Short mmCIF file of C-alpha atoms and ligand atoms in Angstrom, two decimals:
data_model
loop_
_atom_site.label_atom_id
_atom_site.label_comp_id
_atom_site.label_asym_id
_atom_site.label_seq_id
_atom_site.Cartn_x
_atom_site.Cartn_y
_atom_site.Cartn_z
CA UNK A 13 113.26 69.95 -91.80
CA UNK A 14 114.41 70.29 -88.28
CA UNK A 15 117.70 69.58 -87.52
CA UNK A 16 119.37 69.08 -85.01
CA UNK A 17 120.50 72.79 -84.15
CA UNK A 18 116.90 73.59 -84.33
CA UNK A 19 114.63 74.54 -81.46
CA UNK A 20 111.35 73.64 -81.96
CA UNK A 21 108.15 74.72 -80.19
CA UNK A 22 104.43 74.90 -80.95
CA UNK A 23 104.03 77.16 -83.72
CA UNK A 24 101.59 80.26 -83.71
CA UNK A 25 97.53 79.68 -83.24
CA UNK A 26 98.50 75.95 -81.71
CA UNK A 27 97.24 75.29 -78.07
CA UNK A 28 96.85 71.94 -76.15
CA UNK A 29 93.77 71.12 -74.51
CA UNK A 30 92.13 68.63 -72.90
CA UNK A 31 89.07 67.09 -74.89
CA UNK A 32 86.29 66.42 -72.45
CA UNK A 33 84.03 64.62 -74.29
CA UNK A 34 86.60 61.97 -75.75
CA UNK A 35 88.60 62.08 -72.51
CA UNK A 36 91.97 62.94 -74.25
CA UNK A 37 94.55 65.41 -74.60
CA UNK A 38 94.14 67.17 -77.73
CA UNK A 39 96.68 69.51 -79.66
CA UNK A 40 94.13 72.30 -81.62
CA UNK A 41 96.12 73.48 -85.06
CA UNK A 42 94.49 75.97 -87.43
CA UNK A 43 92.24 73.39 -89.66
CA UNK A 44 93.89 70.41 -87.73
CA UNK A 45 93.27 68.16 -84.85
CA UNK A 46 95.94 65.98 -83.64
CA UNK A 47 95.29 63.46 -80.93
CA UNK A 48 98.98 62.75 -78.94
CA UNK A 49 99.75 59.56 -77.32
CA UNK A 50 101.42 59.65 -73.97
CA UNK A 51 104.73 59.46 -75.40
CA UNK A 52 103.92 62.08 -78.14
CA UNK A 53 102.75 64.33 -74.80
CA UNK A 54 105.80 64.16 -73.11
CA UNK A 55 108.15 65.16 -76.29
CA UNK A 56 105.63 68.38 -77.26
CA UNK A 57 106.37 68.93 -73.28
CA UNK A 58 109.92 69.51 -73.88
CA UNK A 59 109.39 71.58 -77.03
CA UNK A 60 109.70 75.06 -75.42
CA UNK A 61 111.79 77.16 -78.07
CA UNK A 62 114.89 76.92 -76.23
CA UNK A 63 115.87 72.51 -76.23
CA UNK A 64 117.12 72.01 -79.55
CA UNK A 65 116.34 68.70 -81.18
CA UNK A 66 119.78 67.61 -79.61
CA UNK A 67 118.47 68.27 -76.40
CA UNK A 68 115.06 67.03 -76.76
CA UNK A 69 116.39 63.81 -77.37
CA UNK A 70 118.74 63.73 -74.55
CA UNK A 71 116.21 64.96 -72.00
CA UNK A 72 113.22 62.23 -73.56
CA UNK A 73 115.98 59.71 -73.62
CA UNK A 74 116.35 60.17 -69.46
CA UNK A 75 112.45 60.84 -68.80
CA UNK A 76 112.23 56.81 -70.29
CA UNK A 77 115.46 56.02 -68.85
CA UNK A 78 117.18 55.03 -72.12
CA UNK A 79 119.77 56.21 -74.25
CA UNK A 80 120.12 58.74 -76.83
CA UNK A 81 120.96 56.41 -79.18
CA UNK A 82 118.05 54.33 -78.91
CA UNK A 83 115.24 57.13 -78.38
CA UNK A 84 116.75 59.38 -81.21
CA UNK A 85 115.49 57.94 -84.52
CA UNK A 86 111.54 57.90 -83.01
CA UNK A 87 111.95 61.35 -81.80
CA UNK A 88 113.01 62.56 -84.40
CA UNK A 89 110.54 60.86 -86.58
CA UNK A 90 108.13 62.44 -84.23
CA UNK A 91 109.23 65.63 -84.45
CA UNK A 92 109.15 65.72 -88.33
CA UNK A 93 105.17 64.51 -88.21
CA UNK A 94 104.64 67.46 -85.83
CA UNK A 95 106.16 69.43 -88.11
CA UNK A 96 104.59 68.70 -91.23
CA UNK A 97 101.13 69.01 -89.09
CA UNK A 98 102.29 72.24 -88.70
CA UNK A 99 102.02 71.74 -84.68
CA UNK A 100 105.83 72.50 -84.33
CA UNK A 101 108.31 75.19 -86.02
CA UNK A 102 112.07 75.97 -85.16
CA UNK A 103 112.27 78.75 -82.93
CA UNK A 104 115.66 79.75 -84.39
CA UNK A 105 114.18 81.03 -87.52
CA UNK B 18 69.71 53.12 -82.94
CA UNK B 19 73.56 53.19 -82.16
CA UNK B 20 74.86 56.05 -80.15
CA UNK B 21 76.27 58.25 -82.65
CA UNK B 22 79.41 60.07 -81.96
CA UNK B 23 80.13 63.72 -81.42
CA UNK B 24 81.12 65.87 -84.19
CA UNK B 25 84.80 67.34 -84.12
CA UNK B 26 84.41 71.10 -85.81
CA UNK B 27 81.28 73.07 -87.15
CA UNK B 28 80.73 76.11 -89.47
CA UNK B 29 78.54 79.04 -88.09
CA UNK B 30 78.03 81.23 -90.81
CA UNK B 31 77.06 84.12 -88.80
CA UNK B 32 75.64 86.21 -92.25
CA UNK B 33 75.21 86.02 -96.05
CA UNK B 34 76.19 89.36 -96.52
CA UNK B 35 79.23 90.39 -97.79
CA UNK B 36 80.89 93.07 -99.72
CA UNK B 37 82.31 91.36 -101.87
CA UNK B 38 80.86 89.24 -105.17
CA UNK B 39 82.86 86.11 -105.81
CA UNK B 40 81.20 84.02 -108.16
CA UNK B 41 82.32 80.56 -106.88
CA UNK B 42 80.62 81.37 -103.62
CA UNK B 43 79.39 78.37 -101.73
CA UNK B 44 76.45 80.49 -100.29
CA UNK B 45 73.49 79.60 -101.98
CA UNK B 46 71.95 81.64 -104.80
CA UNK B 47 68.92 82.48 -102.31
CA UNK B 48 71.22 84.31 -99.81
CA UNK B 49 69.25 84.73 -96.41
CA UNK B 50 68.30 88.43 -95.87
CA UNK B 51 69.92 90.53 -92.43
CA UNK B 52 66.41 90.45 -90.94
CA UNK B 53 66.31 86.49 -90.59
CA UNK B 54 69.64 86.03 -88.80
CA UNK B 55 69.73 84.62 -85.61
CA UNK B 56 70.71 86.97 -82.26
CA UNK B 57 73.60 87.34 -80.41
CA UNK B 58 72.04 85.36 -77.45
CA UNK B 59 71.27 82.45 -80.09
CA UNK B 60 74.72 81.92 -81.43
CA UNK B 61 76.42 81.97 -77.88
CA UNK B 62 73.83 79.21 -76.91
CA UNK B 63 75.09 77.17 -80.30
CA UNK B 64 78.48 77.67 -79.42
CA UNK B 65 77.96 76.15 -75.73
CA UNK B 66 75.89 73.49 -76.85
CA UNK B 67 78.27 72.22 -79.53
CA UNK B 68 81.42 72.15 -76.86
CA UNK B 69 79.07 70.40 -74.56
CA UNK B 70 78.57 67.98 -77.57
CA UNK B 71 82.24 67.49 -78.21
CA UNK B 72 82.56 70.08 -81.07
CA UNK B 73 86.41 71.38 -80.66
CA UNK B 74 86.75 73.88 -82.98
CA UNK B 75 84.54 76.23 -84.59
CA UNK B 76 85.13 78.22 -88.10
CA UNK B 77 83.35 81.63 -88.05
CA UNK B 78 82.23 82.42 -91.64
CA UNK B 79 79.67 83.55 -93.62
CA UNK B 80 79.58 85.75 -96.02
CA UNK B 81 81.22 88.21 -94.33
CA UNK B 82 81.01 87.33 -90.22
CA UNK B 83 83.03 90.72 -90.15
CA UNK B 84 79.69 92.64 -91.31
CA UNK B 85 78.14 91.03 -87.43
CA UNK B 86 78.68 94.20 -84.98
CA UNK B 87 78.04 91.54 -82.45
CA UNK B 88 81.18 89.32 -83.57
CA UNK B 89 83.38 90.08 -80.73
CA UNK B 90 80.30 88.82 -78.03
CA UNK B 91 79.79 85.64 -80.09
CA UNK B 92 83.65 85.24 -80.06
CA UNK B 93 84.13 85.73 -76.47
CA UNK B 94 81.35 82.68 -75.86
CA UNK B 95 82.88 80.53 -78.56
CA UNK B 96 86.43 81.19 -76.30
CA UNK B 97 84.73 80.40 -73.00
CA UNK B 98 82.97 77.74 -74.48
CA UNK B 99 86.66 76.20 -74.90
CA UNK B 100 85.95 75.92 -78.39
CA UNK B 101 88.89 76.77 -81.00
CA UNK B 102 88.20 79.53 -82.88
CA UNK B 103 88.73 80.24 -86.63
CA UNK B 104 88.14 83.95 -88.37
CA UNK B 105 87.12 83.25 -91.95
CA UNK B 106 86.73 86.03 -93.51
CA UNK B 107 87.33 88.27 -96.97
CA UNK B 108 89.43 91.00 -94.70
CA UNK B 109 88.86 94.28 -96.69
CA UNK B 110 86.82 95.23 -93.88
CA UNK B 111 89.11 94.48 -91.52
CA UNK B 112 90.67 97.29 -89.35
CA UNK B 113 93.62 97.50 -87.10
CA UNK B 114 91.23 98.10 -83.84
CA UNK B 115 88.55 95.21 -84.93
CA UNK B 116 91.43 93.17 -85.18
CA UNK B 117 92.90 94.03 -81.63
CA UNK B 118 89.45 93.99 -80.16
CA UNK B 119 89.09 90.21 -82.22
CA UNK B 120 92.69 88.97 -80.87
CA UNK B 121 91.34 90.09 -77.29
CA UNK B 122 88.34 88.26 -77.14
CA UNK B 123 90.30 84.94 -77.63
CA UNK B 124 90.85 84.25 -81.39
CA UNK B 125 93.19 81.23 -82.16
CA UNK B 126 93.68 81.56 -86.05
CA UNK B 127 92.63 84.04 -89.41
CA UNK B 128 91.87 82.72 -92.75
CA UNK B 129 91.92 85.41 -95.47
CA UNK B 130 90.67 84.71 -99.02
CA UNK B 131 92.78 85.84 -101.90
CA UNK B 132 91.08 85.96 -104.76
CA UNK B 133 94.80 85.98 -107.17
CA UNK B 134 98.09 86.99 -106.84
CA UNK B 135 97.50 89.94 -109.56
CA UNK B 136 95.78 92.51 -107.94
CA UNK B 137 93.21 93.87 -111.19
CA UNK B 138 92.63 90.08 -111.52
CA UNK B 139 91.74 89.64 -107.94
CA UNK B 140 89.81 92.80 -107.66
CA UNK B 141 87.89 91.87 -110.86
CA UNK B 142 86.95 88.23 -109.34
CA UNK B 143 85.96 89.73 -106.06
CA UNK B 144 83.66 92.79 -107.95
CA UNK B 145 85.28 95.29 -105.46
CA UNK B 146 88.22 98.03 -106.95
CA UNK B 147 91.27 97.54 -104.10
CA UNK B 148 90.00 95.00 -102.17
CA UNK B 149 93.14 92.84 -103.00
CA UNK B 150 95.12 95.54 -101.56
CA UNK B 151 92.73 95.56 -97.97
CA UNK B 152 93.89 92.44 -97.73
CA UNK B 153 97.35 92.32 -97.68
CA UNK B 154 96.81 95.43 -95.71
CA UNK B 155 94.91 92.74 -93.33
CA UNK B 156 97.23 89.88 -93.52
CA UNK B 157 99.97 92.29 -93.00
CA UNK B 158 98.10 93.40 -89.95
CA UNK B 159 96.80 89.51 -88.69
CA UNK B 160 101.18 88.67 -88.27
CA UNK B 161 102.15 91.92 -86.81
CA UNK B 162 100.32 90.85 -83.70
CA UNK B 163 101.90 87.17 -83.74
CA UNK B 164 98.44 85.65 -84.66
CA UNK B 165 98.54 82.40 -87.37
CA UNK B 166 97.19 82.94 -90.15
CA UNK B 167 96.34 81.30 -93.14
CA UNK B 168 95.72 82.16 -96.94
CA UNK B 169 93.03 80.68 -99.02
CA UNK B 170 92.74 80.86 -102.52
CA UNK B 171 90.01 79.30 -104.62
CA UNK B 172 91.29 77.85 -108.11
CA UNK B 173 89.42 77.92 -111.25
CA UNK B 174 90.42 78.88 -114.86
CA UNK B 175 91.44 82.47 -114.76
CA UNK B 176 93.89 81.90 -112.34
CA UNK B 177 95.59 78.27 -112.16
CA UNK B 178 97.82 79.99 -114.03
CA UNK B 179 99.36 82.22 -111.71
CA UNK B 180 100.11 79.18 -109.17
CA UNK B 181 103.74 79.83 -108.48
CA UNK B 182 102.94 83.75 -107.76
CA UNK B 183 100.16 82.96 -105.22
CA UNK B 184 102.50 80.53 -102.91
CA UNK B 185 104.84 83.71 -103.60
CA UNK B 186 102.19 86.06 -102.36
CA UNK B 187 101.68 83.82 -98.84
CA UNK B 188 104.49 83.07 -98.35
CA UNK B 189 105.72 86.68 -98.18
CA UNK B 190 102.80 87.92 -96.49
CA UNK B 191 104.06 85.66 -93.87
CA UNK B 192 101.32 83.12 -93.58
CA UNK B 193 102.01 79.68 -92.05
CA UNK B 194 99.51 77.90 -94.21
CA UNK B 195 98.32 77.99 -97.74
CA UNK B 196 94.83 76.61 -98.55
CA UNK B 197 94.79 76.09 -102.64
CA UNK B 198 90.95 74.74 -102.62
CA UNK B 199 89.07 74.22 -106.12
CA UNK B 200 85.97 75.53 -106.55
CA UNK B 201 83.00 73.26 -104.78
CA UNK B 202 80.90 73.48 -107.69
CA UNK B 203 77.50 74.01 -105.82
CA UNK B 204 75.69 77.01 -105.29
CA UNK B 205 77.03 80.32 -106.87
CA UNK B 206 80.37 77.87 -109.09
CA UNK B 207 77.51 75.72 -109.89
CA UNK B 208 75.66 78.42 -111.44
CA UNK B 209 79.25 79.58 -112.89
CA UNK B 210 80.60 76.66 -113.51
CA UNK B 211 81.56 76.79 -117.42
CA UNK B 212 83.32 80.25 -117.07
CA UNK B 213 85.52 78.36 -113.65
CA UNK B 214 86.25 75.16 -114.42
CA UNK B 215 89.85 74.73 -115.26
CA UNK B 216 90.95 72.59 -118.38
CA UNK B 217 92.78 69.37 -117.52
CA UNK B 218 96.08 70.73 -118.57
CA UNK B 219 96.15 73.44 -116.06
CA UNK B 220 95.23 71.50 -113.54
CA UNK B 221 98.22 69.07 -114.09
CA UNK B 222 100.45 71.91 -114.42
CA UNK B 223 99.60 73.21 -111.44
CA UNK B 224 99.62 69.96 -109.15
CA UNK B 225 103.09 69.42 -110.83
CA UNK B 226 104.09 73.15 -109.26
CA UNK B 227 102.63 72.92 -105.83
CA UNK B 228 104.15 69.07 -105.19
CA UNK B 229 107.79 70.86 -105.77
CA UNK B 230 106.93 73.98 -103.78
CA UNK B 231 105.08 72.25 -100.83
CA UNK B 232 108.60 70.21 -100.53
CA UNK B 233 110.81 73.32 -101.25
CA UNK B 234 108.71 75.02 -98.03
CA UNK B 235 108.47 72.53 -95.67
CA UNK B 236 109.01 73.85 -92.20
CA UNK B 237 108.18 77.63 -93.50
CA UNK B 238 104.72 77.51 -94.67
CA UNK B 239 101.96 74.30 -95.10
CA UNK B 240 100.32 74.13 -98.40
CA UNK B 241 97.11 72.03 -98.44
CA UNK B 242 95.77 71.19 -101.93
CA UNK B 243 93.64 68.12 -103.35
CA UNK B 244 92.89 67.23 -106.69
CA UNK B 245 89.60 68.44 -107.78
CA UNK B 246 86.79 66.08 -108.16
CA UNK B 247 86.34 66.74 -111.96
CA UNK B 248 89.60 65.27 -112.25
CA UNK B 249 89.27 62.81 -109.60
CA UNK B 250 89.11 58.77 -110.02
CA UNK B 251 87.70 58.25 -106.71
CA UNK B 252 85.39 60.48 -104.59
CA UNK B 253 86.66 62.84 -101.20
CA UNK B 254 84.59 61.81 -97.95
CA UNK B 255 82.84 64.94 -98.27
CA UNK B 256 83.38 66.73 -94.76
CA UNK B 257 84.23 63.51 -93.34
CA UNK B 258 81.28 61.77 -93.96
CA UNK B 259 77.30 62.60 -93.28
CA UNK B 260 76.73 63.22 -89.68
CA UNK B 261 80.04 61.85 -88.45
CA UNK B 262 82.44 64.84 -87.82
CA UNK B 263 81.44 67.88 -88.67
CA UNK B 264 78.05 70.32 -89.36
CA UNK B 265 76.80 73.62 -90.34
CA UNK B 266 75.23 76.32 -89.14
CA UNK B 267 73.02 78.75 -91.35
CA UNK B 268 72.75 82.26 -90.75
CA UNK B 269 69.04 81.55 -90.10
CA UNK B 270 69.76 78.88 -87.58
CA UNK B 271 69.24 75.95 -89.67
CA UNK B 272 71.79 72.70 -89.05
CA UNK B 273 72.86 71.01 -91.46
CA UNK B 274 75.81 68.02 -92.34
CA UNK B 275 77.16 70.18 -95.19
CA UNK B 276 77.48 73.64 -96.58
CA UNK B 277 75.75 73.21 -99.18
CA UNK B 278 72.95 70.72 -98.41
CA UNK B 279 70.21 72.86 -98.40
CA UNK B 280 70.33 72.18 -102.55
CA UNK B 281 68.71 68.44 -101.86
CA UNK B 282 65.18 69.67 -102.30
CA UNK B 283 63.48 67.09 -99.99
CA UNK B 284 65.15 67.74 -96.76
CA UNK B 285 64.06 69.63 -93.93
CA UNK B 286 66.55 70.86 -91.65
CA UNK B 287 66.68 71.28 -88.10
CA UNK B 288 66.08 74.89 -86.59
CA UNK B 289 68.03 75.47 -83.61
CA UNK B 290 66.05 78.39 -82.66
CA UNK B 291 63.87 75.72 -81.08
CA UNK B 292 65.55 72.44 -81.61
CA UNK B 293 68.55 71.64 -78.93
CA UNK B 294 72.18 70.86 -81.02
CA UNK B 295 71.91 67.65 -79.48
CA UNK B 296 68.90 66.96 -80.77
CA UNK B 297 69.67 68.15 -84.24
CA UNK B 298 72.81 66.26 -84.34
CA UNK B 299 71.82 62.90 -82.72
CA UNK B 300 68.54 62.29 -83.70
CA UNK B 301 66.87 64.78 -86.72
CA UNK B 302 65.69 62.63 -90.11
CA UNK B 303 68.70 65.16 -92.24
CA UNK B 304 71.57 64.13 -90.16
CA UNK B 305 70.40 60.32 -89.97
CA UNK B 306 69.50 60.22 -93.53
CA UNK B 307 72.76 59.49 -95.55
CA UNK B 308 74.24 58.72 -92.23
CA UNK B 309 76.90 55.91 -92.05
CA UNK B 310 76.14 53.53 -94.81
CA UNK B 311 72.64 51.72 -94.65
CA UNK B 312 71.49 54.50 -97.13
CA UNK B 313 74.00 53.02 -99.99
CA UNK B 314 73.02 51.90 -103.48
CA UNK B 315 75.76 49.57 -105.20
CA UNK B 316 78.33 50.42 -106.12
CA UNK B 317 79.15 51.91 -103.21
CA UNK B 318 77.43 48.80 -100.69
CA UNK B 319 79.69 46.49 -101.44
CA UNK B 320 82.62 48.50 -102.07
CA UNK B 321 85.56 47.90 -99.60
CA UNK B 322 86.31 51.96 -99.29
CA UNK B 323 82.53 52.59 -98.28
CA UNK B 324 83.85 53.58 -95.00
CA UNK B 325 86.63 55.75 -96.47
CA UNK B 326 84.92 58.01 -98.58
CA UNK B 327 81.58 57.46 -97.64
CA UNK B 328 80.08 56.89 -101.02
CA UNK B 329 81.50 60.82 -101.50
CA UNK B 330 78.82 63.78 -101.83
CA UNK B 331 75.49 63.95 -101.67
CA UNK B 332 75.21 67.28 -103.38
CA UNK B 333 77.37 66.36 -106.24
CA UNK B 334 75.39 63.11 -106.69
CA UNK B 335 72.36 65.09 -106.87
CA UNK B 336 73.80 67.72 -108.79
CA UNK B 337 75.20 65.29 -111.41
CA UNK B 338 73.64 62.32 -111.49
CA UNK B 339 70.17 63.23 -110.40
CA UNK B 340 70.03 61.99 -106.84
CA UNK B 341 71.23 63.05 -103.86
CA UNK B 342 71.49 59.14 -102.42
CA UNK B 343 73.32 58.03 -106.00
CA UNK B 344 77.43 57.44 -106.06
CA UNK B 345 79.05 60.37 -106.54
CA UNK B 346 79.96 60.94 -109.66
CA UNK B 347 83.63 61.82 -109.25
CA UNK B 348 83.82 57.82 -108.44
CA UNK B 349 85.19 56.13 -111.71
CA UNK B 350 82.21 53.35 -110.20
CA UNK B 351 79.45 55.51 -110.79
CA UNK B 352 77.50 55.02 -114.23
CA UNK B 353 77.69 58.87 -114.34
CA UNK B 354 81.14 59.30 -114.09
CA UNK B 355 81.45 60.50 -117.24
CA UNK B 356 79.41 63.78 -116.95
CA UNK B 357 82.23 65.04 -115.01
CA UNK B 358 84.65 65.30 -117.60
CA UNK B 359 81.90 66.01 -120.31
CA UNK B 360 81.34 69.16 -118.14
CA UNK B 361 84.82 69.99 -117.99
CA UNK B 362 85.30 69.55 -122.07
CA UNK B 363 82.27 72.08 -122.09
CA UNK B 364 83.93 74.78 -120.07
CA UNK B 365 85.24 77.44 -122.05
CA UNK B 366 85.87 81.09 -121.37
CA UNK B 367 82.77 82.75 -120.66
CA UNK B 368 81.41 85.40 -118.40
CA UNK B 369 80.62 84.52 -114.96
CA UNK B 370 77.47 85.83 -112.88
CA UNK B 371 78.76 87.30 -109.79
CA UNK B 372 77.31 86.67 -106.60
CA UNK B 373 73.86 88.96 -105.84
CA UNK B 374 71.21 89.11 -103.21
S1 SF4 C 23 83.26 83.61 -101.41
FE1 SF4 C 23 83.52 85.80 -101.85
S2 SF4 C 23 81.41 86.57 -102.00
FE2 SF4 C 23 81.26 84.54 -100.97
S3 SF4 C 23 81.34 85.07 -98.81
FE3 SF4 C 23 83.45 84.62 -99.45
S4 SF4 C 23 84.34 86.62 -99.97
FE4 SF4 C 23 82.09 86.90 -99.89
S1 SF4 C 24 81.88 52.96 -105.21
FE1 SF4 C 24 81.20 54.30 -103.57
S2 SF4 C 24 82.34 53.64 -101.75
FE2 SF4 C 24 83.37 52.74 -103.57
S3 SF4 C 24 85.00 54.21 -104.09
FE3 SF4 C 24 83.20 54.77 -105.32
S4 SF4 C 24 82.10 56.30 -104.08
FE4 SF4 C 24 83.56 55.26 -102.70
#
């Protein structure tokens, strides 16, 4: 699980790419394609190994100018599906 | 006919050969001699044709790919090509400069095969003295330069048992996934199939221990199983369905929608030493054949999940119920459903025939 100390970013052997053919941005995993939504984009953007999940909140929360409070629980629920794809790990550990 | 849509991944194996002699092999049992392999120039024309099709990753197998001298060139086109690129490969040939030459052509991700967590068991499965040793050796070698890798261990019989000390194995040689795949029973396990197939008992066991230790390891290292098909009340959608995500690529050029297709006797397969991937994919009579679902015989045509599993495998259908375009067998629906456990109350502890040109 990631808490909220952790600082997640993509984990080894995952790249982001744009997919031509399908015209979408497309995050490659070993044995894994995941297809992000804009939203999904712009959270994976902030997920640079040095945010924790504190701060990813906080800085998604102003990119959709919104609160903490009301961005957090999808976040983090996003977060947690990226992890279990194995698209994200915790820097930290 | 509709447009059909691009496939996502495909498997080149580059070569049958191999050093190794697993007898669960999912080459077939007429492995294609070193003289009929295509060039390097073919296979960096396949891998630019598939990313120009919409292919996004590509798994480079075999047999052994690492027994190709020419690896690294078909590597660096695969890269260029933009195409994702996956190393699958038994590693006891694998050296510390192949590997840096490998990591600096562009590969994304290694997949070893482990053969057991006890190293005479593993060596005696894989018909080579120390080869479970390379390995480690290799995996050890695949995270000290920061490249992901991931294990893979095929399950059968004589080692379901030793479950808990295989996720112990990966996870201490530091790999971020764990692939616990049953045997496929075509091909070679086909051949082997009473000496491999687990009994029903281990297999519950052993989904009981991976459920707890996939949730103990969350965050430090993926595990992937599925229950096998013997077991199994409804079919997988065998590589995502016929023609719809995913294809092959035989050492001797030939396409094909699955690994081990070449077993339906009637086919013919395109070559893409003269045939275009485009071509092949789109348009040839094997990829259209069992295509989408047109091709279905009840149960399966009527059945609300016929676009979830896709009426399951073709090679298993033929394999155990006679027919390639039959249900497959692992579906509780299909009047041969009961073969599969008949075959699995006929395993027993026999020898196996390991894998031979
Ligand atoms: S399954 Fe074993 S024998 Fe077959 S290619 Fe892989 S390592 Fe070689
Ligand atoms: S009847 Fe056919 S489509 Fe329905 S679950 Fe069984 S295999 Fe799948």
């Amino acid at each position: 699980m990631l808490t909220a100390e952790a600082r997640p970013r993509l984990a080894p052997g995952v790249r982001i790419q744009r997919d031509e053919a399908r015209d979408a941005w497309l995050v490659q995993a070993p044995e894994r394609l995941v297809y992000p939504d804009e939203v999904a984009m712009s959270v994976l953007a902030l997920c640079n190994g040095e945010r924790t999940v504190h701060a990813v909140i906080e800085d998604a929360a102003r990119e959709y100018g919104e609160t903490p409070d009301t961005v957090g629980d999808d976040v983090r629920a996003l977060l947690s599906e990226l992890e279990q794809y194995g698209v994200l790990v915790d820097a930290g550990r | 006919m509709p447009a059909v849509d691009p496939p996502y991944a495909f498997l080149a194996e580059l070569t049958h050969r191999c050093p190794l002699a697993c007898p669960y092999c999912s080459n077939p049992l007429d492995l294609a001699r070193a003289a009929s392999e295509l060039g390097t120039a073919d296979w960096g024309r396949i891998m630019r044709e598939a990313a120009e099709l919409g292919a996004m990753q590509v798994h480079l197998s075999g047999g052994e790919p690492l027994a190709r001298r020419d690896l690294e060139t078909i590597l660096v086109d695969a890269h260029r090509a933009g195409l994702y690129t996956n190393l699958i490969t038994a590693a006891v040939s694998l050296s510390e400069a192949r590997l840096d030459r490998l990591a600096g052509a562009g590969l994304d991700h290694v997949q070893i095969s482990l053969q057991d967590a006890d190293a005479p068991a593993a060596d005696w499965v894989a018909g080579m003295q120390g080869a479970h040793a390379r390995k480690l050796r290799a995996a050890a070698a695949v995270r000290a330069r920061g490249l992901a890798l991931t294990l893979n261990v095929v399950v059968h019989r004589h080692n379901l048992d030793r479950i808990e000390e295989v996720i112990e194995l990966a996870l201490d040689a530091g790999a971020g996934r764990l692939e616990i795949a049953h045997a496929q029973y075509h091909g070679w396990a086909l051949a082997n199939r009473a000496a491999l197939l687990p009994r029903p008992d281990q297999v519950r066991r052993a989904m009981a221990v991976v459920a707890a230790q996939t949730a103990r390891l969350r965050g430090r290292m993926a595990i992937d199983h599925v229950l096998p098909d013997h077991m199994a009340v409804r079919p997988k959608a065998c590589m995502g369905g016929w023609g719809r995500r995913f294809f092959v690529v035989t050492p001797d050029g030939r396409a094909m929608p699955c690994h081990a297709a070449a077993t339906i006797p009637d086919m013919v397969f395109p070559s893409l030493r003269d045939t275009s991937l485009r071509e092949a994919w789109g348009r040839s009579e094997a990829f259209q054949r069992f295509r989408g679902t047109d091709w279905m015989p009840d149960p399966c045509r009527s059945c609300e999940r016929r676009e979830i599993d896709w009426g399951g495998c073709r090679c298993q259908a033929l394999a155990m119920a006679g027919a390639a375009a039959a249900t497959d067998p692992a579906c509780a629906l299909s009047p041969a459903h009961g073969r599969m456990a008949a075959a699995v109350a006929a395993a027993g502890n026999e020898d196996f025939r390991p894998r031979r040109f």
